[in-house]
mmCIF file of C-alpha atoms in Angstrom:
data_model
loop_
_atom_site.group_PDB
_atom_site.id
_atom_site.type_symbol
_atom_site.label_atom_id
_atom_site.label_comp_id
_atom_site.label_asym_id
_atom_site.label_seq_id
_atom_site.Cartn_x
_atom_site.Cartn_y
_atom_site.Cartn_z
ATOM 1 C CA UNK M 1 101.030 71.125 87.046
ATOM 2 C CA UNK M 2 100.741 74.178 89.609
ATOM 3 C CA UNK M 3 103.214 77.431 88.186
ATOM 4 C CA UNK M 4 103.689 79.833 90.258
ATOM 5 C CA UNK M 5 105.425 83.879 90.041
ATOM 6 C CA UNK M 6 106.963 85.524 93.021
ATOM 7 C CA UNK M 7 107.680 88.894 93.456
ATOM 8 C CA UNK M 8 108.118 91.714 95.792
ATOM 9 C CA UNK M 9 111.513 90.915 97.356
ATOM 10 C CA UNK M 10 114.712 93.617 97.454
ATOM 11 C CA UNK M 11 117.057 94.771 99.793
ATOM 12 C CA UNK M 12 115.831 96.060 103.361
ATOM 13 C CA UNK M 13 117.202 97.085 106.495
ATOM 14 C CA UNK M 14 116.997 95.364 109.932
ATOM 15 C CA UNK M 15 113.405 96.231 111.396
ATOM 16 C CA UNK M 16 112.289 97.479 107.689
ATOM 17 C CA UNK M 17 108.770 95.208 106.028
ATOM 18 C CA UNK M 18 108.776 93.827 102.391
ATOM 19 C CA UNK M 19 105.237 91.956 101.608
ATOM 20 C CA UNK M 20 105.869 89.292 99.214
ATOM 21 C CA UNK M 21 103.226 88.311 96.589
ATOM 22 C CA UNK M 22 102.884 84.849 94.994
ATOM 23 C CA UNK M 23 101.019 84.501 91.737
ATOM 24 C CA UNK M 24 99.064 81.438 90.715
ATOM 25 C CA UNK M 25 98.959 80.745 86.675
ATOM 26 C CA UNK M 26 96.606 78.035 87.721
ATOM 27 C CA UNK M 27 92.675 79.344 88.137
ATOM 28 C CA UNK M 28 91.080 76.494 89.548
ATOM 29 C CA UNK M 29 93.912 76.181 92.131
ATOM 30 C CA UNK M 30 92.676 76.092 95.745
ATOM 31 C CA UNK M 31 94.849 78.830 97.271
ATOM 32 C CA UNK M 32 95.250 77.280 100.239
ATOM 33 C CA UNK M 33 97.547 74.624 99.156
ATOM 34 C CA UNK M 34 100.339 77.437 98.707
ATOM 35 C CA UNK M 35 103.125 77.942 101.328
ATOM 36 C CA UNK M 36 106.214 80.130 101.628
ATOM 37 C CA UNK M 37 109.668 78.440 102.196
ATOM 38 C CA UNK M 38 112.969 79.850 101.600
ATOM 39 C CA UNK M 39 116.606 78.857 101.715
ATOM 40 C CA UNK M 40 119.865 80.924 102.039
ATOM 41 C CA UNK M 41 123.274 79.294 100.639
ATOM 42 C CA UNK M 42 124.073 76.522 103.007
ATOM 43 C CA UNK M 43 120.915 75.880 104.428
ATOM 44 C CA UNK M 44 117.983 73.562 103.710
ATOM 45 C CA UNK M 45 114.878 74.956 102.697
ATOM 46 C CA UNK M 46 112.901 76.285 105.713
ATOM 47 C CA UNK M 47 109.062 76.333 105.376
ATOM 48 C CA UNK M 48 108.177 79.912 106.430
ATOM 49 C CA UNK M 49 104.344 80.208 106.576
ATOM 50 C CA UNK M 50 100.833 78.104 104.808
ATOM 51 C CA UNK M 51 97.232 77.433 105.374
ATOM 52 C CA UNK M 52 96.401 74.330 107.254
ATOM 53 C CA UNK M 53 92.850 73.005 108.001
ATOM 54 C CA UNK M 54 91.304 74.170 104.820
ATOM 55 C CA UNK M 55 92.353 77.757 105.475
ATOM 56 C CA UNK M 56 91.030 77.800 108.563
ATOM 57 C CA UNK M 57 94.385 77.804 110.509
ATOM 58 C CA UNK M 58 97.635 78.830 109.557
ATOM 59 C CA UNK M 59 101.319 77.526 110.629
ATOM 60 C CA UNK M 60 104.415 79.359 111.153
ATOM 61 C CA UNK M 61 107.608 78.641 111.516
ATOM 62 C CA UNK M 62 109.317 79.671 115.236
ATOM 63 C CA UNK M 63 111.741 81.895 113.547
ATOM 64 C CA UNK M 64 108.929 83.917 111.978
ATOM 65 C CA UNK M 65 106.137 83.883 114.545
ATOM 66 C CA UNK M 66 104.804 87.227 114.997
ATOM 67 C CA UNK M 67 107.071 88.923 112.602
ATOM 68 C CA UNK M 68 105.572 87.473 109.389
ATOM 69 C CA UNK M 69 101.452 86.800 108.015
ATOM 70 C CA UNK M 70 100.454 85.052 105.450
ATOM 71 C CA UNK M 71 97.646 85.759 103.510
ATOM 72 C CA UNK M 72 95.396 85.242 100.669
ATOM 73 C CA UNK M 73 93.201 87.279 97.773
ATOM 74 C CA UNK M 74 90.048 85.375 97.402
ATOM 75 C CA UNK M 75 89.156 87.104 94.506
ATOM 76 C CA UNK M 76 92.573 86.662 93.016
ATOM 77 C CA UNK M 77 94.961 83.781 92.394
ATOM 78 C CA UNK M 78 97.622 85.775 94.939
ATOM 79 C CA UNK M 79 98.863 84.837 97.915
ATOM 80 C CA UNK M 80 101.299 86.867 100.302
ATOM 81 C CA UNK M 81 103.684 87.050 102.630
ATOM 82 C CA UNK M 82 103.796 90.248 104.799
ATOM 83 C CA UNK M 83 107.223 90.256 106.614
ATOM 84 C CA UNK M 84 107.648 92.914 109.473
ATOM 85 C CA UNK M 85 110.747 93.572 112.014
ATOM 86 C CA UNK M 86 112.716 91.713 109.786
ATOM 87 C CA UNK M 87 116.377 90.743 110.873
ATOM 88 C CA UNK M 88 119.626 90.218 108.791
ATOM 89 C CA UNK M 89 119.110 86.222 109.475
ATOM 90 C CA UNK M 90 115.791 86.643 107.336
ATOM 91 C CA UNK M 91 118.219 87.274 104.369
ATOM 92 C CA UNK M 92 117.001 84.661 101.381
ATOM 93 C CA UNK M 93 115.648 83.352 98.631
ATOM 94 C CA UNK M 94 111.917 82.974 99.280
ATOM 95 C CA UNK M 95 109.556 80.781 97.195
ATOM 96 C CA UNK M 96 105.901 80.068 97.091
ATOM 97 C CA UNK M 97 105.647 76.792 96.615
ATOM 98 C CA UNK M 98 102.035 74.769 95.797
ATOM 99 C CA UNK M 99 101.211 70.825 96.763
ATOM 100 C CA UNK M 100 98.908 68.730 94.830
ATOM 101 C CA UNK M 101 96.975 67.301 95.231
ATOM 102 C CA UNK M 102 95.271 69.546 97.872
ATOM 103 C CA UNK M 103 94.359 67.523 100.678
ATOM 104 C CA UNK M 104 93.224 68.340 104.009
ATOM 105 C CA UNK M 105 96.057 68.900 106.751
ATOM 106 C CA UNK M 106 95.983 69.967 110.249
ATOM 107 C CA UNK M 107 99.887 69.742 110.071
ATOM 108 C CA UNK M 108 102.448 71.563 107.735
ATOM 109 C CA UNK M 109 104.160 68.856 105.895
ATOM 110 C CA UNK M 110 107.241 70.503 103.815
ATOM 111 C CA UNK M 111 107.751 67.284 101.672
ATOM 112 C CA UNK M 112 104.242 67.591 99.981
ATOM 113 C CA UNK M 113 105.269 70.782 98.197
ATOM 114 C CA UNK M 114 106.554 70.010 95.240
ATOM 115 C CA UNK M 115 105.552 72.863 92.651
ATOM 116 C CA UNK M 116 107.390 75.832 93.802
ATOM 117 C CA UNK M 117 108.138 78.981 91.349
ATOM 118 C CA UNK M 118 111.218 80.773 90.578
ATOM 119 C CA UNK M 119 111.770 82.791 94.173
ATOM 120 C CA UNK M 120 112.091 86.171 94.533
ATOM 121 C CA UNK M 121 115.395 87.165 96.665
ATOM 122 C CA UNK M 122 114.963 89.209 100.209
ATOM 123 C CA UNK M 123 118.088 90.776 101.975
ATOM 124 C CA UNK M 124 117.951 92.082 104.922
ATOM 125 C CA UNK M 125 121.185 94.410 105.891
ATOM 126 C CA UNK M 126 121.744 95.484 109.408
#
């Protein structure tokens, strides 16, 4: 079982950065099995940002491209989410979430992450 700790969200204003950072209580974990989704009330989860291709690539979703970067510690078990230009419709709960087990993908499949953490909450006022 993958746990995971997020933290680093708060209240921002429109255009304002928050960098998100994602804990892994797991040592052997291969960091690049963690993604960032998040959900507002209403709303399905929305994957946000991850590693694909064994780190070598990384997927985004449209709403995020260029705004957000996800990236990783490879000394520590963190991984983060740097969020830039942000808008009021970035307001949410955001969660790093973890699949296992780890296998190679060149595309982001939501489904397969099913350890996520606690979230850490991100609102974005205008």
């Amino acid at each position: 079982q993958v746990q995971l700790v997020e933290s680093g969200g708060g209240p921002v204003q429109a255009g304002g950065s928050l960098k998100l950072t994602c804990e892994i209580l797991l040592s052997s974990y291969n960091r690049n099995c963690v993604a960032w989704f998040r959900q507002s009330p209403g709303k399905e989860r929305e994957g946000v940002a991850g590693f694909l291709e064994g780190g070598a690539l990384t997927y985004y979703a449209d709403s995020v491209k260029d705004r957000f970067t996800i990236s990783r510690d490879n000394f520590k078990n963190l991984v983060y989410l740097q969020m830039n230009n942000m808008r009021p419709d970035d307001t949410a709960m955001y969660y790093c979430a973890a699949r296992s087990p780890c296998y190679w993908r060149s595309d982001f499949r939501a489904d397969e992450y099913t350890y996520s953490g606690k979230g850490t909450q991100v609102t974005v006022s205008s």
